[in-house]
Amino acid sequence: MSADPLPPPSPNPASGRTGSRTAAVIPAAGRGVRLGPGAPKALRALGGTPMLIHAIRAMADSRAVSLVVVVAPPDGAAEVKTLLDAHALPDRTDFLVVPGGESRQESVKLGLDALPPGYDIVLVHDAARPLVPVDTVDAVVEAVRGGAPAVVPALPLADTVKQVEPAAPGEPEPVVATPDRSLLRAVQTPQGFDRDTLVRAHATVTGSVTDDASMVERLGLTVVTVPGHEEAFKVTRPLDLVLAEAVLARRRHNDGF
Ligand code: C5P
């Protein structure tokens, strides 16, 4: 459970950075009310294993990631530590657990505050995206190593999107605009950052946001995309759990041959 000693730096002479070290912060402090009653979302089981453990393994599977900081529910840090001890995780990765906050933003900030020195790239990955493939994680890290201050995995949209004038739940909402779908992307996590940039964003940007990259945008910096993956979807509603179980079953089936 200790972050020491630091692993050797990963040389990457072909990129804009050499000797970079990458840590992943996993905000896992949400209640997950849209999933229905029960344990905090990150602790609910998928294929018999807590969603959080899947998310941690997804980060630790990347050879680039040498530290994972888990941001636990505010009153659940001890439970999460016990959970980590009870599941097999790669030896080459270090783990830290810190208590989270009221909002996702606050939870990520608490995770960043706990990062030891020596890590210059930070991934922020939702515990609620347990099945992101390692190739997506690696593509994000590679783009940050290449010099981008902020990188998001993104997918084109299948649905047309309407901007509305919000009304009470169940009431008709007037449509005010239809943005050109070809210009829109749905973004996922892990989002990758130059550490100093992300720390500055969290120190200076105020107001509510739904992802970390938008805070970097508000600093006036350019955020770039890499291809996202359909299996990196966020488990939010009960049907997402069904889909996640199906993806796991397909992986197990494919691994069996
Ligand atoms: O609520 P939402 O689905 O956007 O949450 C995304 C991620 O942020 C989840 O992994 C959730 O556990 C985390 N979160 C958090 N602290 C909060 C609220 C959400 O770490 N207070």
mmCIF file of C-alpha atoms and ligand atoms in Angstrom:
data_model
loop_
_atom_site.group_PDB
_atom_site.id
_atom_site.type_symbol
_atom_site.label_atom_id
_atom_site.label_comp_id
_atom_site.label_asym_id
_atom_site.label_seq_id
_atom_site.Cartn_x
_atom_site.Cartn_y
_atom_site.Cartn_z
ATOM 1 C CA MET A 1 0.000 0.000 0.000
ATOM 2 C CA SER A 2 3.056 2.266 -0.024
ATOM 3 C CA ALA A 3 4.125 4.476 -2.908
ATOM 4 C CA ASP A 4 7.824 3.919 -2.145
ATOM 5 C CA PRO A 5 10.245 3.058 -3.566
ATOM 6 C CA LEU A 6 9.577 4.729 -6.910
ATOM 7 C CA PRO A 7 9.819 2.386 -9.883
ATOM 8 C CA PRO A 8 12.532 3.084 -12.459
ATOM 9 C CA PRO A 9 11.565 5.733 -15.003
ATOM 10 C CA SER A 10 10.301 4.444 -18.325
ATOM 11 C CA PRO A 11 12.605 5.729 -21.057
ATOM 12 C CA ASN A 12 10.733 6.990 -24.066
ATOM 13 C CA PRO A 13 13.328 8.555 -26.345
ATOM 14 C CA ALA A 14 10.961 8.712 -29.320
ATOM 15 C CA SER A 15 8.595 11.147 -27.610
ATOM 16 C CA GLY A 16 8.596 14.702 -26.303
ATOM 17 C CA ARG A 17 9.294 13.449 -22.749
ATOM 18 C CA THR A 18 11.960 11.130 -21.507
ATOM 19 C CA GLY A 19 11.952 9.349 -18.181
ATOM 20 C CA SER A 20 8.299 10.113 -17.505
ATOM 21 C CA ARG A 21 6.406 8.353 -14.736
ATOM 22 C CA THR A 22 2.658 7.925 -14.832
ATOM 23 C CA ALA A 23 0.197 7.699 -11.952
ATOM 24 C CA ALA A 24 -3.537 7.042 -12.227
ATOM 25 C CA VAL A 25 -6.086 8.683 -9.927
ATOM 26 C CA ILE A 26 -9.364 6.769 -9.717
ATOM 27 C CA PRO A 27 -12.285 8.753 -8.284
ATOM 28 C CA ALA A 28 -14.516 6.099 -6.719
ATOM 29 C CA ALA A 29 -16.371 8.098 -4.085
ATOM 30 C CA GLY A 30 -19.736 8.456 -5.850
ATOM 31 C CA ARG A 31 -22.908 6.953 -4.415
ATOM 32 C CA GLY A 32 -24.233 5.878 -7.833
ATOM 33 C CA VAL A 33 -27.838 6.791 -7.084
ATOM 34 C CA ARG A 34 -28.876 6.349 -10.743
ATOM 35 C CA LEU A 35 -27.933 2.679 -10.437
ATOM 36 C CA GLY A 36 -30.587 2.170 -7.772
ATOM 37 C CA PRO A 37 -30.282 1.440 -4.034
ATOM 38 C CA GLY A 38 -27.299 -0.496 -2.684
ATOM 39 C CA ALA A 39 -23.576 -0.165 -1.976
ATOM 40 C CA PRO A 40 -21.538 2.743 -3.420
ATOM 41 C CA LYS A 41 -21.345 2.158 -7.164
ATOM 42 C CA ALA A 42 -17.628 1.370 -7.260
ATOM 43 C CA LEU A 43 -18.070 -1.445 -4.749
ATOM 44 C CA ARG A 44 -20.828 -3.240 -6.651
ATOM 45 C CA ALA A 45 -19.918 -6.540 -8.234
ATOM 46 C CA LEU A 46 -19.366 -7.210 -11.927
ATOM 47 C CA GLY A 47 -18.770 -10.867 -12.722
ATOM 48 C CA GLY A 48 -18.356 -11.420 -8.959
ATOM 49 C CA THR A 49 -15.587 -8.783 -8.614
ATOM 50 C CA PRO A 50 -16.127 -5.177 -7.427
ATOM 51 C CA MET A 51 -16.277 -2.664 -10.255
ATOM 52 C CA LEU A 52 -13.450 -0.730 -8.598
ATOM 53 C CA ILE A 53 -11.101 -3.733 -8.783
ATOM 54 C CA HIS A 54 -11.824 -4.039 -12.514
ATOM 55 C CA ALA A 55 -11.049 -0.323 -12.929
ATOM 56 C CA ILE A 56 -7.819 -0.593 -10.914
ATOM 57 C CA ARG A 57 -6.704 -3.617 -12.946
ATOM 58 C CA ALA A 58 -7.506 -1.735 -16.161
ATOM 59 C CA MET A 59 -5.028 0.982 -15.099
ATOM 60 C CA ALA A 60 -2.420 -1.364 -13.623
ATOM 61 C CA ASP A 61 -2.488 -3.503 -16.791
ATOM 62 C CA SER A 62 -0.764 -0.644 -18.569
ATOM 63 C CA ARG A 63 2.992 -1.003 -18.179
ATOM 64 C CA ALA A 64 3.185 2.796 -18.191
ATOM 65 C CA VAL A 65 1.228 3.109 -14.935
ATOM 66 C CA SER A 66 3.326 2.565 -11.801
ATOM 67 C CA LEU A 67 1.054 4.098 -9.125
ATOM 68 C CA VAL A 68 -2.719 3.983 -8.674
ATOM 69 C CA VAL A 69 -4.367 6.396 -6.222
ATOM 70 C CA VAL A 70 -7.873 5.254 -5.327
ATOM 71 C CA VAL A 71 -10.223 7.941 -4.013
ATOM 72 C CA ALA A 72 -12.619 6.047 -1.771
ATOM 73 C CA PRO A 73 -16.035 7.070 -0.426
ATOM 74 C CA PRO A 74 -15.376 9.551 2.441
ATOM 75 C CA ASP A 75 -16.234 6.946 5.092
ATOM 76 C CA GLY A 76 -15.010 3.959 3.081
ATOM 77 C CA ALA A 77 -11.202 4.202 2.842
ATOM 78 C CA ALA A 78 -10.622 1.305 5.269
ATOM 79 C CA GLU A 79 -13.086 -0.880 3.373
ATOM 80 C CA VAL A 80 -11.375 -0.097 0.060
ATOM 81 C CA LYS A 81 -7.932 -0.890 1.524
ATOM 82 C CA THR A 82 -9.269 -4.262 2.689
ATOM 83 C CA LEU A 83 -10.693 -4.835 -0.779
ATOM 84 C CA LEU A 84 -7.340 -4.129 -2.439
ATOM 85 C CA ASP A 85 -5.593 -6.532 -0.064
ATOM 86 C CA ALA A 86 -8.120 -9.242 -0.910
ATOM 87 C CA HIS A 87 -7.652 -9.129 -4.688
ATOM 88 C CA ALA A 88 -4.675 -10.028 -6.851
ATOM 89 C CA LEU A 89 -3.082 -6.898 -8.323
ATOM 90 C CA PRO A 90 0.187 -6.518 -10.250
ATOM 91 C CA ASP A 91 3.300 -6.398 -8.009
ATOM 92 C CA ARG A 92 4.972 -3.748 -10.140
ATOM 93 C CA THR A 93 2.232 -1.199 -9.310
ATOM 94 C CA ASP A 94 1.966 0.785 -6.056
ATOM 95 C CA PHE A 95 -1.373 1.693 -4.533
ATOM 96 C CA LEU A 96 -2.619 4.474 -2.287
ATOM 97 C CA VAL A 97 -6.130 4.937 -0.901
ATOM 98 C CA VAL A 98 -7.458 8.342 0.175
ATOM 99 C CA PRO A 99 -10.946 9.453 1.235
ATOM 100 C CA GLY A 100 -12.951 11.409 -1.341
ATOM 101 C CA GLY A 101 -15.187 14.450 -1.238
ATOM 102 C CA GLU A 102 -18.679 15.742 -1.963
ATOM 103 C CA SER A 103 -18.200 16.153 -5.713
ATOM 104 C CA ARG A 104 -16.173 14.285 -8.335
ATOM 105 C CA GLN A 105 -14.054 17.393 -8.775
ATOM 106 C CA GLU A 106 -13.256 17.500 -5.062
ATOM 107 C CA SER A 107 -12.464 13.775 -5.053
ATOM 108 C CA VAL A 108 -10.005 14.152 -7.944
ATOM 109 C CA LYS A 109 -8.362 17.108 -6.175
ATOM 110 C CA LEU A 110 -7.921 15.006 -3.016
ATOM 111 C CA GLY A 111 -6.338 12.263 -5.137
ATOM 112 C CA LEU A 112 -3.969 14.771 -6.763
ATOM 113 C CA ASP A 113 -3.007 16.192 -3.352
ATOM 114 C CA ALA A 114 -1.920 12.680 -2.291
ATOM 115 C CA LEU A 115 0.377 12.134 -5.304
ATOM 116 C CA PRO A 116 4.022 11.771 -4.289
ATOM 117 C CA PRO A 117 6.694 13.665 -6.238
ATOM 118 C CA GLY A 118 8.276 11.967 -9.216
ATOM 119 C CA TYR A 119 5.160 11.401 -11.324
ATOM 120 C CA ASP A 120 4.875 13.877 -14.180
ATOM 121 C CA ILE A 121 1.908 12.339 -16.025
ATOM 122 C CA VAL A 122 -1.464 11.793 -14.367
ATOM 123 C CA LEU A 123 -4.393 9.786 -15.639
ATOM 124 C CA VAL A 124 -7.808 10.382 -14.129
ATOM 125 C CA HIS A 125 -10.073 7.380 -14.572
ATOM 126 C CA ASP A 126 -13.653 6.889 -13.377
ATOM 127 C CA ALA A 127 -14.156 3.763 -11.288
ATOM 128 C CA ALA A 128 -17.467 3.657 -13.122
ATOM 129 C CA ARG A 129 -15.633 2.730 -16.369
ATOM 130 C CA PRO A 130 -14.342 -0.684 -15.279
ATOM 131 C CA LEU A 131 -13.789 -2.243 -18.708
ATOM 132 C CA VAL A 132 -11.602 0.247 -20.563
ATOM 133 C CA PRO A 133 -9.093 -1.750 -22.675
ATOM 134 C CA VAL A 134 -5.382 -1.325 -21.987
ATOM 135 C CA ASP A 135 -4.748 -0.121 -25.551
ATOM 136 C CA THR A 136 -6.913 2.934 -24.847
ATOM 137 C CA VAL A 137 -4.991 3.641 -21.628
ATOM 138 C CA ASP A 138 -1.682 3.335 -23.493
ATOM 139 C CA ALA A 139 -2.859 5.606 -26.322
ATOM 140 C CA VAL A 140 -3.713 8.346 -23.803
ATOM 141 C CA VAL A 141 -0.345 8.047 -22.047
ATOM 142 C CA GLU A 142 1.490 8.067 -25.372
ATOM 143 C CA ALA A 143 -0.226 11.289 -26.476
ATOM 144 C CA VAL A 144 0.726 13.035 -23.192
ATOM 145 C CA ARG A 145 4.282 11.744 -23.524
ATOM 146 C CA GLY A 146 4.240 13.220 -27.007
ATOM 147 C CA GLY A 147 3.716 16.683 -25.536
ATOM 148 C CA ALA A 148 -0.063 17.232 -25.244
ATOM 149 C CA PRO A 149 -1.003 18.864 -21.902
ATOM 150 C CA ALA A 150 -4.385 17.105 -21.842
ATOM 151 C CA VAL A 151 -5.759 14.103 -23.734
ATOM 152 C CA VAL A 152 -9.234 12.549 -23.802
ATOM 153 C CA PRO A 153 -10.427 9.303 -25.400
ATOM 154 C CA ALA A 154 -13.410 10.203 -27.577
ATOM 155 C CA LEU A 155 -16.007 8.531 -29.793
ATOM 156 C CA PRO A 156 -18.361 9.929 -32.436
ATOM 157 C CA LEU A 157 -21.998 10.092 -31.356
ATOM 158 C CA ALA A 158 -24.611 7.625 -32.560
ATOM 159 C CA ASP A 159 -27.552 9.803 -31.499
ATOM 160 C CA THR A 160 -28.504 13.255 -32.714
ATOM 161 C CA VAL A 161 -28.208 15.687 -29.799
ATOM 162 C CA LYS A 162 -30.728 18.457 -29.011
ATOM 163 C CA GLN A 163 -30.164 21.446 -26.799
ATOM 164 C CA VAL A 164 -33.339 22.139 -24.799
ATOM 165 C CA GLU A 165 -34.805 24.588 -22.372
ATOM 166 C CA PRO A 166 -34.933 22.376 -19.272
ATOM 167 C CA ALA A 167 -38.365 21.800 -17.698
ATOM 168 C CA ALA A 168 -39.597 19.807 -14.698
ATOM 169 C CA PRO A 169 -38.999 16.033 -15.002
ATOM 170 C CA GLY A 170 -41.542 14.479 -17.371
ATOM 171 C CA GLU A 171 -42.654 17.857 -18.788
ATOM 172 C CA PRO A 172 -42.096 18.666 -22.499
ATOM 173 C CA GLU A 173 -38.895 20.650 -23.053
ATOM 174 C CA PRO A 174 -38.670 23.071 -25.988
ATOM 175 C CA VAL A 175 -35.775 22.326 -28.326
ATOM 176 C CA VAL A 176 -33.605 25.390 -28.882
ATOM 177 C CA ALA A 177 -30.832 23.988 -31.097
ATOM 178 C CA THR A 178 -29.487 20.903 -32.883
ATOM 179 C CA PRO A 179 -25.671 20.983 -32.859
ATOM 180 C CA ASP A 180 -23.974 19.473 -35.906
ATOM 181 C CA ARG A 181 -23.379 15.883 -34.788
ATOM 182 C CA SER A 182 -20.287 15.487 -36.925
ATOM 183 C CA LEU A 183 -18.550 18.086 -34.720
ATOM 184 C CA LEU A 184 -19.433 16.377 -31.423
ATOM 185 C CA ARG A 185 -17.659 13.603 -29.529
ATOM 186 C CA ALA A 186 -18.570 11.623 -26.418
ATOM 187 C CA VAL A 187 -15.552 11.599 -24.149
ATOM 188 C CA GLN A 188 -14.457 8.861 -21.787
ATOM 189 C CA THR A 189 -11.712 8.213 -19.285
ATOM 190 C CA PRO A 190 -8.846 7.769 -18.580
ATOM 191 C CA GLN A 191 -8.119 11.386 -19.362
ATOM 192 C CA GLY A 192 -4.383 12.056 -19.353
ATOM 193 C CA PHE A 193 -2.549 15.182 -18.226
ATOM 194 C CA ASP A 194 0.756 16.789 -17.724
ATOM 195 C CA ARG A 195 0.697 16.775 -13.915
ATOM 196 C CA ASP A 196 1.559 20.460 -13.408
ATOM 197 C CA THR A 197 -1.198 21.482 -15.827
ATOM 198 C CA LEU A 198 -3.836 19.417 -14.028
ATOM 199 C CA VAL A 199 -2.737 20.647 -10.606
ATOM 200 C CA ARG A 200 -2.935 24.245 -11.855
ATOM 201 C CA ALA A 201 -6.394 23.618 -13.317
ATOM 202 C CA HIS A 202 -7.689 22.215 -10.031
ATOM 203 C CA ALA A 203 -6.128 25.090 -8.090
ATOM 204 C CA THR A 204 -7.555 27.867 -10.233
ATOM 205 C CA VAL A 205 -10.730 26.804 -12.037
ATOM 206 C CA THR A 206 -13.925 27.279 -10.052
ATOM 207 C CA GLY A 207 -17.474 26.218 -10.821
ATOM 208 C CA SER A 208 -18.930 22.832 -11.463
ATOM 209 C CA VAL A 209 -17.516 20.654 -14.268
ATOM 210 C CA THR A 210 -18.177 17.068 -15.342
ATOM 211 C CA ASP A 211 -14.671 16.176 -16.434
ATOM 212 C CA ASP A 212 -11.079 17.253 -15.786
ATOM 213 C CA ALA A 213 -10.214 18.142 -19.367
ATOM 214 C CA SER A 214 -12.795 20.948 -19.355
ATOM 215 C CA MET A 215 -10.854 22.562 -16.488
ATOM 216 C CA VAL A 216 -7.735 22.551 -18.654
ATOM 217 C CA GLU A 217 -9.785 24.066 -21.505
ATOM 218 C CA ARG A 218 -10.708 26.888 -19.147
ATOM 219 C CA LEU A 219 -7.007 27.587 -18.643
ATOM 220 C CA GLY A 220 -6.944 28.341 -22.380
ATOM 221 C CA LEU A 221 -4.909 25.237 -23.253
ATOM 222 C CA THR A 222 -5.667 22.812 -26.063
ATOM 223 C CA VAL A 223 -7.100 19.420 -25.160
ATOM 224 C CA VAL A 224 -6.721 16.725 -27.821
ATOM 225 C CA THR A 225 -8.572 13.469 -28.437
ATOM 226 C CA VAL A 226 -7.414 9.942 -29.116
ATOM 227 C CA PRO A 227 -9.814 7.216 -30.270
ATOM 228 C CA GLY A 228 -12.015 5.989 -27.438
ATOM 229 C CA HIS A 229 -13.436 2.475 -27.144
ATOM 230 C CA GLU A 230 -17.021 1.216 -26.902
ATOM 231 C CA GLU A 231 -16.048 -0.959 -23.910
ATOM 232 C CA ALA A 232 -14.956 2.138 -21.966
ATOM 233 C CA PHE A 233 -18.610 3.090 -21.367
ATOM 234 C CA LYS A 234 -19.667 4.419 -17.968
ATOM 235 C CA VAL A 235 -21.789 2.168 -15.789
ATOM 236 C CA THR A 236 -24.510 4.582 -14.742
ATOM 237 C CA ARG A 237 -27.922 2.917 -15.025
ATOM 238 C CA PRO A 238 -29.104 -0.650 -14.353
ATOM 239 C CA LEU A 239 -28.975 -1.562 -18.078
ATOM 240 C CA ASP A 240 -25.268 -0.634 -18.145
ATOM 241 C CA LEU A 241 -24.646 -3.402 -15.611
ATOM 242 C CA VAL A 242 -26.266 -5.908 -17.972
ATOM 243 C CA LEU A 243 -24.042 -4.688 -20.810
ATOM 244 C CA ALA A 244 -20.936 -4.816 -18.606
ATOM 245 C CA GLU A 245 -21.700 -8.422 -17.594
ATOM 246 C CA ALA A 246 -22.127 -9.297 -21.284
ATOM 247 C CA VAL A 247 -18.761 -7.715 -22.182
ATOM 248 C CA LEU A 248 -17.068 -9.676 -19.386
ATOM 249 C CA ALA A 249 -18.731 -12.913 -20.514
ATOM 250 C CA ARG A 250 -17.530 -12.288 -24.082
ATOM 251 C CA ARG A 251 -13.971 -11.660 -22.853
ATOM 252 C CA ARG A 252 -13.996 -14.859 -20.797
ATOM 253 C CA HIS A 253 -15.337 -16.795 -23.781
ATOM 254 C CA ASN A 254 -12.697 -15.347 -26.120
ATOM 255 C CA ASP A 255 -9.914 -15.974 -23.565
ATOM 256 C CA GLY A 256 -11.027 -19.596 -23.365
ATOM 257 C CA PHE A 257 -10.078 -20.243 -26.998
HETATM 258 O O1 C5P B 1 -21.411 10.677 -10.950
HETATM 259 P P1 C5P B 1 -20.537 10.284 -12.090
HETATM 260 O O2 C5P B 1 -21.020 9.064 -12.787
HETATM 261 O O3 C5P B 1 -20.178 11.385 -13.028
HETATM 262 O O4 C5P B 1 -19.173 9.828 -11.384
HETATM 263 C C1 C5P B 1 -18.019 9.574 -12.138
HETATM 264 C C2 C5P B 1 -16.948 9.043 -11.193
HETATM 265 O O5 C5P B 1 -16.681 10.005 -10.170
HETATM 266 C C3 C5P B 1 -17.354 7.757 -10.484
HETATM 267 O O6 C5P B 1 -16.271 6.839 -10.574
HETATM 268 C C4 C5P B 1 -17.644 8.200 -9.075
HETATM 269 O O7 C5P B 1 -17.354 7.205 -8.087
HETATM 270 C C5 C5P B 1 -16.698 9.386 -8.908
HETATM 271 N N1 C5P B 1 -17.147 10.337 -7.876
HETATM 272 C C6 C5P B 1 -16.283 10.634 -6.804
HETATM 273 N N2 C5P B 1 -16.690 11.499 -5.812
HETATM 274 C C7 C5P B 1 -17.915 12.048 -5.829
HETATM 275 C C8 C5P B 1 -18.795 11.779 -6.927
HETATM 276 C C9 C5P B 1 -18.374 10.917 -7.944
HETATM 277 O O8 C5P B 1 -15.172 10.104 -6.741
HETATM 278 N N3 C5P B 1 -18.290 12.831 -4.840
#
